Coordinates of C-alpha atoms in Angstrom, one line a residue:
Chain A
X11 CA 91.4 39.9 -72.6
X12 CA 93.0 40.9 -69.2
X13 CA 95.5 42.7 -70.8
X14 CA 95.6 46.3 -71.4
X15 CA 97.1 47.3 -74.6
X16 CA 98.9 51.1 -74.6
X17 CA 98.8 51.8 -78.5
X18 CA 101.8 54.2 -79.2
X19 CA 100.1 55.6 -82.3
X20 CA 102.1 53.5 -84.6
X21 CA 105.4 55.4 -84.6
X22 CA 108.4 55.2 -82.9
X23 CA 109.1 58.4 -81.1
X24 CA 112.7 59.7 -79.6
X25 CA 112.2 58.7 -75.9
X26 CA 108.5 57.4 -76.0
X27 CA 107.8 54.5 -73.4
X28 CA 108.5 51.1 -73.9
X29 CA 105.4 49.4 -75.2
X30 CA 103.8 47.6 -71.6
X31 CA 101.6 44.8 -71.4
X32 CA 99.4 45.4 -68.1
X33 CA 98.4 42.1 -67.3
X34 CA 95.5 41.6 -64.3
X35 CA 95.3 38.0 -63.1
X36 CA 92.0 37.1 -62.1
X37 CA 92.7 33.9 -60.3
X38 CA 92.1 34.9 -57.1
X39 CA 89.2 36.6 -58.2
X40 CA 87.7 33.1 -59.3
X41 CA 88.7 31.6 -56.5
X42 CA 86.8 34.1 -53.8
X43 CA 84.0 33.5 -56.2
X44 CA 83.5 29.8 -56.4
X45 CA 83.9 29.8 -52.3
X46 CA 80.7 32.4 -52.0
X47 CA 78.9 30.2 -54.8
X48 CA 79.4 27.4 -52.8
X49 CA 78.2 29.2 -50.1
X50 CA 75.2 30.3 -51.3
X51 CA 74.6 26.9 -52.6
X52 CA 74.8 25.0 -49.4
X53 CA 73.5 27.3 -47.1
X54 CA 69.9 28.2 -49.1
X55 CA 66.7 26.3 -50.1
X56 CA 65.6 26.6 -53.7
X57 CA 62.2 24.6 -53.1
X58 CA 59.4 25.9 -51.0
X59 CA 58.0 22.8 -49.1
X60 CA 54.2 21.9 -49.8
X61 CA 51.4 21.9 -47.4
X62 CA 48.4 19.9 -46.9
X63 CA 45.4 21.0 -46.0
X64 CA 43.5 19.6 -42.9
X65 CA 39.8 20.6 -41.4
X66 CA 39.4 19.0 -38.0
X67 CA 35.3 19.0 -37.1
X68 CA 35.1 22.0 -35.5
X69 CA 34.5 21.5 -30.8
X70 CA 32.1 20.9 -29.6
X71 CA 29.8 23.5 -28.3
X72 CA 28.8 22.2 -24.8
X73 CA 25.1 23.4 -25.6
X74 CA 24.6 22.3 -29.0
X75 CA 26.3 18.3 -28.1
X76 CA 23.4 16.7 -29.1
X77 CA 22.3 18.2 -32.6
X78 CA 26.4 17.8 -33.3
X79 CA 25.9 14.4 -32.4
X80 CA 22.8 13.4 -34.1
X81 CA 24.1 14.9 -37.5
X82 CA 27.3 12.8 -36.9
X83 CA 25.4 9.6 -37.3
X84 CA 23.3 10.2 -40.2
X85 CA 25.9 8.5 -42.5
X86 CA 24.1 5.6 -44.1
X87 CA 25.9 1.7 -42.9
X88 CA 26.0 1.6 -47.2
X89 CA 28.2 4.2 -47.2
X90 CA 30.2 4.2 -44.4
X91 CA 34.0 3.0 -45.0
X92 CA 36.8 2.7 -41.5
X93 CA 40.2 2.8 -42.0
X94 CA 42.4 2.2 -39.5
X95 CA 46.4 3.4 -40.0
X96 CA 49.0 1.0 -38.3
X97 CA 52.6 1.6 -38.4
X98 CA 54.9 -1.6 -37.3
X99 CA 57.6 -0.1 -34.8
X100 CA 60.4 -2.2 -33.3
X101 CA 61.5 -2.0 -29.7
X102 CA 63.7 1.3 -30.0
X103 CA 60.3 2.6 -31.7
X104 CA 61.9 3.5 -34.9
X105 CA 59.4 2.4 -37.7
X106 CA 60.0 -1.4 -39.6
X107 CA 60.9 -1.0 -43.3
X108 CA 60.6 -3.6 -45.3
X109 CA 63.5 -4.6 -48.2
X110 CA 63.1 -2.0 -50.3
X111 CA 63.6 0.3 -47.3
X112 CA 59.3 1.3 -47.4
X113 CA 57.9 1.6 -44.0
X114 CA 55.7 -0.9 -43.1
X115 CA 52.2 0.4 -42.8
X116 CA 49.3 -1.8 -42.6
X117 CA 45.9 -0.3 -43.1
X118 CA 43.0 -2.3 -41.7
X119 CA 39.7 -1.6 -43.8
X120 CA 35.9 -2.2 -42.9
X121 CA 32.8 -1.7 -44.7
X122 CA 29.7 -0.3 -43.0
X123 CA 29.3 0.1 -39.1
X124 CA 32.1 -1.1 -36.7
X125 CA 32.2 -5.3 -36.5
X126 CA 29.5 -6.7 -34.1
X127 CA 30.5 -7.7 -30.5
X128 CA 29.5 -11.0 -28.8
X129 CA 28.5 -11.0 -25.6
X130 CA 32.2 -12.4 -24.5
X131 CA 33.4 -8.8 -25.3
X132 CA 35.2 -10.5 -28.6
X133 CA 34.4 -9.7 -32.2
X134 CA 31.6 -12.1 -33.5
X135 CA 32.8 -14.1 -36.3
X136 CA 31.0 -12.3 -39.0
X137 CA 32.0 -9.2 -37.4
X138 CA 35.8 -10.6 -37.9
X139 CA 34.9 -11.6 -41.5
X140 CA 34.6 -8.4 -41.9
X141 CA 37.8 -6.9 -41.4
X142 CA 40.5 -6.5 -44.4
X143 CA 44.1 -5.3 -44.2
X144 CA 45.9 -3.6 -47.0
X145 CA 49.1 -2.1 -47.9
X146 CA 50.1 1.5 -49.2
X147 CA 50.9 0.5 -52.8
X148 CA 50.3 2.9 -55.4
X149 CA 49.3 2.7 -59.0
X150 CA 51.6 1.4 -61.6
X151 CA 51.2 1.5 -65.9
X152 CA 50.7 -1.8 -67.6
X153 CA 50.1 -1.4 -70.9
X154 CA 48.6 2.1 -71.0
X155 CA 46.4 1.4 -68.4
X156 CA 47.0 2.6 -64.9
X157 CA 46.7 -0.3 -62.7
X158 CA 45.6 0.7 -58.5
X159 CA 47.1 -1.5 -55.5
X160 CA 46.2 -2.0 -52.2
X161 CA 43.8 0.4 -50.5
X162 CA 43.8 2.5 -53.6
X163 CA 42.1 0.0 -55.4
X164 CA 39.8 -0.7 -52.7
X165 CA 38.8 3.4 -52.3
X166 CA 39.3 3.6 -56.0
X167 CA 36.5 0.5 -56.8
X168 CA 34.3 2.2 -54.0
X169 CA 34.4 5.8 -55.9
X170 CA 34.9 4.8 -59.3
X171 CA 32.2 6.8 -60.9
X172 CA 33.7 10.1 -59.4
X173 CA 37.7 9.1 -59.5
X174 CA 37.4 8.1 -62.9
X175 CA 35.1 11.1 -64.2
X176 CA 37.9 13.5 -62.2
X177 CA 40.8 11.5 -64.0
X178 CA 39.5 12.5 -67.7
X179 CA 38.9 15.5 -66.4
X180 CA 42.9 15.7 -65.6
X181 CA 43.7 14.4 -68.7
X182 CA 41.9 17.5 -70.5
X183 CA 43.8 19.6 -68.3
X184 CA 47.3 18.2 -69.3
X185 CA 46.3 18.5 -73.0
X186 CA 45.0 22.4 -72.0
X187 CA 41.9 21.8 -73.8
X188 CA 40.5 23.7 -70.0
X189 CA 42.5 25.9 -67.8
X190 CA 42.4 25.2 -63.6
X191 CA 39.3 27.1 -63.2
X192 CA 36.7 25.1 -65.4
X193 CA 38.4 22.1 -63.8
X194 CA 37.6 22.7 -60.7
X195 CA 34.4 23.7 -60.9
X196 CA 33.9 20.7 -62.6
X197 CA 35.1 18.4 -60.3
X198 CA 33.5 19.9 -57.8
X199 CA 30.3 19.5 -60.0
X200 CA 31.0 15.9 -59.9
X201 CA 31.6 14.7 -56.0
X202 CA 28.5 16.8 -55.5
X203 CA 26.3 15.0 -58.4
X204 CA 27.6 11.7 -56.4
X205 CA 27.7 13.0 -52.5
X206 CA 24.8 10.4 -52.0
X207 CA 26.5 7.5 -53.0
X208 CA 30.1 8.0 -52.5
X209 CA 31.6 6.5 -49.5
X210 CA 31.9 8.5 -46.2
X211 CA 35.6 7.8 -44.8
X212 CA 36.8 8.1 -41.2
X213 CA 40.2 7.7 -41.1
X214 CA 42.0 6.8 -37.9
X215 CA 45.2 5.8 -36.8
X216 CA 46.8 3.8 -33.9
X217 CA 48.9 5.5 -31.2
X218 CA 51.9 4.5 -33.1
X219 CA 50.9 4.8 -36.5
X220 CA 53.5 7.3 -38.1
X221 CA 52.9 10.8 -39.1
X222 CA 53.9 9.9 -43.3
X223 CA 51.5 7.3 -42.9
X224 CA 48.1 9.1 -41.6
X225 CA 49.2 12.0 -44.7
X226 CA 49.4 8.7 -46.8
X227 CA 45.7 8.3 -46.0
X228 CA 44.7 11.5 -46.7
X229 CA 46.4 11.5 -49.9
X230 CA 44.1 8.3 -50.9
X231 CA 41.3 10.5 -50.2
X232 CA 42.5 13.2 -52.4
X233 CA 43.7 10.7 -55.1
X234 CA 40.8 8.7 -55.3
X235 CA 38.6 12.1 -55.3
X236 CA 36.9 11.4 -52.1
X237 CA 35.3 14.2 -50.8
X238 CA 34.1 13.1 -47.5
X239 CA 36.1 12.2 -44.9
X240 CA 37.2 12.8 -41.1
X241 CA 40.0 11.6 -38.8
X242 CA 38.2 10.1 -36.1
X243 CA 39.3 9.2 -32.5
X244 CA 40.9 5.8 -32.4
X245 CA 39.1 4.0 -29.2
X246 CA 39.3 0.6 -27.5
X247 CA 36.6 -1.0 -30.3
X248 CA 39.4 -0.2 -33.0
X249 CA 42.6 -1.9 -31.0
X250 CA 40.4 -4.8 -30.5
X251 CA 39.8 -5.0 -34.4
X252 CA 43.0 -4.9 -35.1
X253 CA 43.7 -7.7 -32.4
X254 CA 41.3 -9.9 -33.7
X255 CA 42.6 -9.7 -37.2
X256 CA 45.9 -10.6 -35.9
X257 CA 45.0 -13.3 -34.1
X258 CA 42.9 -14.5 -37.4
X259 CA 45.2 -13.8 -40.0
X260 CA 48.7 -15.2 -38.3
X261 CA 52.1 -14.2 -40.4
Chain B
X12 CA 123.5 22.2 -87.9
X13 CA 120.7 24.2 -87.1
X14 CA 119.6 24.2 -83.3
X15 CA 116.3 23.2 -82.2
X16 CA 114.3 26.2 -81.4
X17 CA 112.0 25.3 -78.4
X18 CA 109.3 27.9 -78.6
X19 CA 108.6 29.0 -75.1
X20 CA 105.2 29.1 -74.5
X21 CA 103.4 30.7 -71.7
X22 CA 101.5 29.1 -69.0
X23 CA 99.2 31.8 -68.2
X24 CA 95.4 31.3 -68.4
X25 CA 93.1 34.1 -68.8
X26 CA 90.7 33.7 -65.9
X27 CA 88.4 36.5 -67.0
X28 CA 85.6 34.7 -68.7
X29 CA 85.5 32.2 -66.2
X30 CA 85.4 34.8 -63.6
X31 CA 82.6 36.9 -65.3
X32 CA 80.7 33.1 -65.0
X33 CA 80.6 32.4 -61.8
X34 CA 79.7 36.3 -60.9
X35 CA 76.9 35.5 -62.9
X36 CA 75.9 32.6 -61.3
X37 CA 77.0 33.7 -57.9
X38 CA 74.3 36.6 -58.7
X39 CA 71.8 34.4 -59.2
X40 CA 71.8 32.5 -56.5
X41 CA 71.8 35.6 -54.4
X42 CA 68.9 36.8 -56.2
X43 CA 67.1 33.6 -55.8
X44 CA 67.7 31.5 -52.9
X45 CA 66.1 32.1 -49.6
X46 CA 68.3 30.8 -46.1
X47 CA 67.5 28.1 -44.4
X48 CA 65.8 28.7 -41.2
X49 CA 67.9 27.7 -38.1
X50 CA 65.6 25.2 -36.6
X51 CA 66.0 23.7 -32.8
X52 CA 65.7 20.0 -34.2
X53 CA 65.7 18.4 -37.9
X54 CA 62.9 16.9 -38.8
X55 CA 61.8 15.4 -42.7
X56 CA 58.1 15.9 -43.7
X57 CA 55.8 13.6 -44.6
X58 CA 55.6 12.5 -48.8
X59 CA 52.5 13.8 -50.3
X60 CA 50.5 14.7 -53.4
X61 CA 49.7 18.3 -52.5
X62 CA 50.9 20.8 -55.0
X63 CA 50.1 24.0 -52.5
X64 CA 52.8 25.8 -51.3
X65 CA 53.6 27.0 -48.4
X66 CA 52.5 31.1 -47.4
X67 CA 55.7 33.1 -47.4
X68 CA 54.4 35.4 -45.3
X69 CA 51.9 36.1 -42.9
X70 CA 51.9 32.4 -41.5
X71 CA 52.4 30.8 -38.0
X72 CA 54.6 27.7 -38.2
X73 CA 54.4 25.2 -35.3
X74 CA 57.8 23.0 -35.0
X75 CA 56.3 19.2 -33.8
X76 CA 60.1 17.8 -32.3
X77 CA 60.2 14.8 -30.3
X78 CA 62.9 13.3 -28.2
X79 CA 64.8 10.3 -28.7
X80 CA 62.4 8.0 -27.1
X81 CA 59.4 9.6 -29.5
X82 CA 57.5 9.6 -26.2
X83 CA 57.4 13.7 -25.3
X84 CA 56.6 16.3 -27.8
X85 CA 58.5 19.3 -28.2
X86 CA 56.4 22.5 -29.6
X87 CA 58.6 25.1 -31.4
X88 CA 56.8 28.3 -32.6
X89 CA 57.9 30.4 -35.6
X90 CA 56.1 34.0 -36.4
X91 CA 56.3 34.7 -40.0
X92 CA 54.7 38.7 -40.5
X93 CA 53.9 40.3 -43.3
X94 CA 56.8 40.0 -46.1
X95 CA 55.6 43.3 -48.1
X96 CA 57.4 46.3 -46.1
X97 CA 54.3 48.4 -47.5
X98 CA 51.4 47.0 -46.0
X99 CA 49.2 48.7 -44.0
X100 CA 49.3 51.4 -46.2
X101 CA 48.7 54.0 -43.3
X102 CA 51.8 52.8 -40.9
X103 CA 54.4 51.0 -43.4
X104 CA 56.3 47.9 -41.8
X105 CA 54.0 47.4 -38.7
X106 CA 53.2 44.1 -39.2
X107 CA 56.9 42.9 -40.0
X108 CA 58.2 39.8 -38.8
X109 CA 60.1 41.6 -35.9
X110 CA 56.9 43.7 -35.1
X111 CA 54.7 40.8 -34.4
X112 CA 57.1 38.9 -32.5
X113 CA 57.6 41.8 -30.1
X114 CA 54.0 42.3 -30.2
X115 CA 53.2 38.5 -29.5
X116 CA 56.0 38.1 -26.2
X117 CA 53.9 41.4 -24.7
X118 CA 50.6 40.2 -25.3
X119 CA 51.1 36.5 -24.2
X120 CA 53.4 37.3 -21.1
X121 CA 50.3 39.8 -20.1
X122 CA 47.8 37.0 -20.9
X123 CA 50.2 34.4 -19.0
X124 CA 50.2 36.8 -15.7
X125 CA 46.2 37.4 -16.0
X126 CA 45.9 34.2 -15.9
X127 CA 48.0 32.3 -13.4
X128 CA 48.6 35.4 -11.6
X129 CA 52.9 34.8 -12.0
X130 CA 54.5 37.3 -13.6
X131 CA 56.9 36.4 -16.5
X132 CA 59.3 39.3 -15.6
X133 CA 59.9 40.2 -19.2
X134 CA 62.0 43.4 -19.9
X135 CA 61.9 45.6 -22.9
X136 CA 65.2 44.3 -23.8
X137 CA 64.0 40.7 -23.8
X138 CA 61.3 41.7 -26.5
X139 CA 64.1 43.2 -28.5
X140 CA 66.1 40.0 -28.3
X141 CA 62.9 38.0 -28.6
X142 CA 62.1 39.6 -32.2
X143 CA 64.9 39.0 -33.5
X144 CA 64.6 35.2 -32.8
X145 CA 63.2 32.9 -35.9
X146 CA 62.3 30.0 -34.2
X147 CA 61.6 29.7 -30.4
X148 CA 59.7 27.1 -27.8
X149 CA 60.4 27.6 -24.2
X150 CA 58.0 28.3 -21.2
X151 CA 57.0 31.7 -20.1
X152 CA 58.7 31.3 -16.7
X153 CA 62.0 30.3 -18.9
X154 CA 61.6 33.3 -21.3
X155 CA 63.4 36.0 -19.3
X156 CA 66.1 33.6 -18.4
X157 CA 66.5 31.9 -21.7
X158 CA 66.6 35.7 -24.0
X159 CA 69.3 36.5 -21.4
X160 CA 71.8 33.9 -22.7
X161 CA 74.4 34.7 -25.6
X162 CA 73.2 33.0 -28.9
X163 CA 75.1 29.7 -28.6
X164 CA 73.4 28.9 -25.3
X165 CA 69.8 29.3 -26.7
X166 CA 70.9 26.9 -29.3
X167 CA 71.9 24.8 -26.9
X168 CA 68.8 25.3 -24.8
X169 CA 66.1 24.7 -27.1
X170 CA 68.3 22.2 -29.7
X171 CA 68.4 19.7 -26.6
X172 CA 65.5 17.7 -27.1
X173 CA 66.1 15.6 -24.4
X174 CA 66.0 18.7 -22.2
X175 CA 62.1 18.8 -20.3
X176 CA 62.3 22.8 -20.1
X177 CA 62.5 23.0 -24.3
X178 CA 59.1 23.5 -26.4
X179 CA 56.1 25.3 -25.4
X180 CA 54.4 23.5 -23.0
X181 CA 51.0 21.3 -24.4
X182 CA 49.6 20.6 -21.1
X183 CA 47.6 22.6 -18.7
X184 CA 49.8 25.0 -17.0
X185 CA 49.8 25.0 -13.3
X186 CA 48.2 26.8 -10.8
X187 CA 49.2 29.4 -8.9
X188 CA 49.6 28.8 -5.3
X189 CA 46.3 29.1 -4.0
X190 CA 45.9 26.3 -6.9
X191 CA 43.4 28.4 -8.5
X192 CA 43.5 30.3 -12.0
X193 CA 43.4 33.7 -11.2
X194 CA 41.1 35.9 -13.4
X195 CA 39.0 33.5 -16.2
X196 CA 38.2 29.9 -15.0
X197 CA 39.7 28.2 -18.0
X198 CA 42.4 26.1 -18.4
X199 CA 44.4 26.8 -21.9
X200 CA 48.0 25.4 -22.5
X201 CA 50.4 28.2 -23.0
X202 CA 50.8 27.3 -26.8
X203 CA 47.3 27.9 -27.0
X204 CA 48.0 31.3 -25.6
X205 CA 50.3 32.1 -28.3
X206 CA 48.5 30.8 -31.1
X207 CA 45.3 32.9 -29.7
X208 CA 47.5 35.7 -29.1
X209 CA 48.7 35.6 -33.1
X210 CA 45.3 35.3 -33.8
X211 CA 44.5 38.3 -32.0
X212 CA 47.4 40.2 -33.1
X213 CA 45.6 42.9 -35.3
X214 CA 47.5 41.8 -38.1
X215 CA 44.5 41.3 -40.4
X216 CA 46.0 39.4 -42.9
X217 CA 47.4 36.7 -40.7
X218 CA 44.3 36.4 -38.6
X219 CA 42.2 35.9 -41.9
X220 CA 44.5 33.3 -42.6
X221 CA 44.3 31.7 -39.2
X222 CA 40.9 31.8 -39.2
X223 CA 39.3 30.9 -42.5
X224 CA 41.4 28.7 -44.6
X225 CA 44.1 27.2 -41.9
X226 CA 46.7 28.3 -44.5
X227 CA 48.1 30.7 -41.6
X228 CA 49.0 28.0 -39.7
X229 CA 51.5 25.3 -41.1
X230 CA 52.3 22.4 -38.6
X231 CA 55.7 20.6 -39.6
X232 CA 56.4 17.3 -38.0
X233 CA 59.0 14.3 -38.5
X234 CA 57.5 11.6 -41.0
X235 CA 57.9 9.4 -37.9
X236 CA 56.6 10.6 -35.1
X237 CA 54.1 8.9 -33.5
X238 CA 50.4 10.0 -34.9
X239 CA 49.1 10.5 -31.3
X240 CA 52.2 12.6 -30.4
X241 CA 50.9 15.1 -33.4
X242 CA 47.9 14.8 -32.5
X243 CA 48.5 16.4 -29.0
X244 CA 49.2 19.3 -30.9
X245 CA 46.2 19.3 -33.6
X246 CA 44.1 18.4 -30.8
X247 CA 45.2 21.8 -28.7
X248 CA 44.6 23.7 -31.5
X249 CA 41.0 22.1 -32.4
X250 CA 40.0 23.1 -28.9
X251 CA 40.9 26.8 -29.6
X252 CA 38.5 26.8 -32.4
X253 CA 41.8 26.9 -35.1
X254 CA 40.7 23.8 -36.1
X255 CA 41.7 24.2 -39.7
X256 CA 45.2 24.8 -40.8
X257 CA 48.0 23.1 -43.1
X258 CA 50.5 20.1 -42.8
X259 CA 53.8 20.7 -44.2
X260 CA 55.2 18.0 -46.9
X261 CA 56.9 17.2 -49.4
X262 CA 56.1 16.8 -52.9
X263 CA 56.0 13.1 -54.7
X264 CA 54.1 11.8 -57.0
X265 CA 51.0 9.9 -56.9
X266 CA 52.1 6.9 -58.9
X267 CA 55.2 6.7 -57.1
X268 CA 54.5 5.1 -54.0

């Protein structure tokens, strides 16, 4: 292939040239190659990263404090859902993992308005009834059913009307019976059917609770179709929940 | 007796197939591959299920670093422009990456002197440097000093996360002598002078972005850092009215975790 043939017209002529063989080595030539493929290959991102989008409630407007305030605590104690984000840190404050190297996040979870206080300043005991702690666990298959962990299947039992409508909705779109469009509008047709009664979230997260672990939250949001939610400012009352469901629940 | 004939054969390999290969594929990964940004500090984002990807153009990314101790934040600042060289029709290129950088240094070092009354001392050959610069974070009183070093010093500078003077400062800046704000009576953080100035920077596309759907700004933090740490950051921003915009992560999926 590298070789140039010079065809001497099939005769042998008085003084013609001496048949050559031109003969290009392309070694080199590979070798310059695989160095700039190489290159190229360390030196270049293939995948664009993903973002995530976040709404923070928008300041407040020194004149218009108290209508932003009143609307704030509309939501109904049926409704209303706390979560609070934890992430266990040792003394170098590098985040715990657990053995199979996930970081250990624990999510404390309340129902309704925030515990009741005795007059001591401590949580009353029903108050501390109250209070749950889950994990970050996912879903997992079991026999063709998906099966939800941990504070999924908390938010999932809590919105199940919604999630689940959404999910067979998602299942349609994998089979392309509709295209990204009609799905939204659709699922935005549902959460709205269901704004009433669907829980209304505030997430919020302790000083230390990593950053992968407050996105973690927000993905259970977007997982379990919740609509509503807000990150909320993590104040004394929450530490002290948190405290007393240490104190309760000893490892 | 007959001899044994050894036949010679040749050794040589014909390389040209394999070189017309990896042409090819060195072609396409020219063609397809975009460089990794030079960035003052590594960080890895944060797992999620969101499929939207990030703008390629028009987009302000905001570098969330910490130091060792995960106790001081360290605010980097990248200016993405527009990535079509034809857009705005009637003055081709103006909105370019390098074009809003320059734009941005002028606009915030005027801003910084209105409103502490110190003057940033910026020269038009700083602004040159400074658009040429991907990914920056150091105070306005720095700038001049740090766009005067020879490349490997800035990466030196602002990859030193240990190093108080790196990142755009978060807090209140400080007075001027008279330990008043000269000109408006507020008190803004000088990243919150750069991320109004971008918003303000007549590039309509990017202020659109800024404004309406938070997908101009992309805020990329370590899957560790502290929350409250970040939050300093969303928290400046949320003050400035910007108080939608986009996390960067990355991709997994939702029955994995």
């Amino acid at each position: 292939m590298a070789q140039i043939e010079q065809s001497d017209g099939g005769k042998k002529k008085k003084g013609a040239q001496k048949k050559m063989q031109i003969h290009v080595d392309f070694t080199p030539m590979v070798d310059m190659n695989m160095l700039l493929i190489t290159f190229f290959m360390l030196c270049t991102t293939m995948i664009k990263s993903q973002t995530l989008s976040i709404a923070l409630p928008a300041p407040v407007d020194p004149n218009q404090q108290k209508t932003e305030q009143a609307a704030g605590d509309e939501v109904n104690e049926r409704d209303a859902v706390t979560i609070i984000i934890d992430t266990e840190r040792d003394e170098n404050n590098n985040i715990k993992h657990d053995d199979k190297g996930n970081a250990l996040e624990v999510v404390y979870y309340y129902e309704g308005f925030a515990p009741a206080k005795g007059e001591d300043g401590k949580l009353t005991p029903e108050g501390a009834a109250k209070i749950k702690a889950y994990s970050f666990e996912g879903n997992t298959q079991e026999n063709g059913k998906t099966v939800y962990h941990g504070i999924r299947e908390i938010l999932h039992n809590r919105n199940k009307v919604v999630a689940e409508a959404v999910n067979d909705l998602k299942k349609e779109r994998l089979e392309n019976k509709i295209d990204d469009e009609t799905f939204n509008a659709k699922a935005k047709e549902i959460r709205e059917a269901n704004k009433s009664t669907s829980p209304k979230v505030t997430i919020k997260a302790t000083d230390g609770a990593a950053w992968q672990s407050v996105i973690s939250a927000l993905d259970e949001m977007q997982i379990n179709q919740i609509s509503q939610y807000r990150i909320g400012t993590f104040t004394e009352d929450d530490q002290l929940v948190i405290d007393t469901y240490k104190a309760n629940n000893p490892k | 007796m007959g001899k044994i004939k050894v036949k010679r054969k040749s050794t040589l390999i014909d390389m040209t197939a394999m070189s017309d290969v990896t042409v090819l594929l060195l072609t396409f990964f020219m063609l397809t591959s975009t460089f990794l940004q030079k960035e003052p500090t590594q960080v890895i984002t944060p797992p999620s299920v969101s499929t939207t990807k990030v703008e390629i153009s028009n987009v302000a990314k905001v570098l969330v670093g910490t130091n060792e101790a995960k106790d001081k934040v360290r605010v980097f600042l990248n200016i993405t422009g527009e990535a079509d060289p034809n857009i705005p029709e009637d003055n081709p290129g103006a909105y370019s990456s390098e074009n809003m950088r320059a734009n941005a240094l002028r606009m915030a070092a005027a801003e910084y002197e209105s409103l502490t009354g110190h003057n940033p001392g910026i020269t038009d050959k700083d602004v040159q440097v400074f658009s040429k610069i991907g990914t920056f974070g150091v105070p306005m009183m720095k700038m001049h000093e740090f766009l005067s070093m020879s490349q490997t010093e800035q990466d030196k500078f602002v990859g030193d996360m240990e190093n108080d003077m790196a990142g755009i400062p978060l807090a209140n800046y400080i007075p001027d002598k008279n330990g008043t704000y000269k000109g408006k009576d507020e008190k803004i953080s000088e990243f919150q002078i750069w991320m109004r100035v971008l918003q303000n920077s007549g590039n309509p596309a990017l202020t659109e972005a800024m404004r309406l759907d938070g997908s101009g700004i992309a805020v990329k933090a370590d899957r560790s850092t502290p929350f409250n740490k970040v939050n300093e950051v969303l928290e400046s921003l949320r003050t400035i009215k910007l108080n939608k915009f986009t996390v960067e992560t990355a991709l997994i999926d939702e029955n994995a975790k």
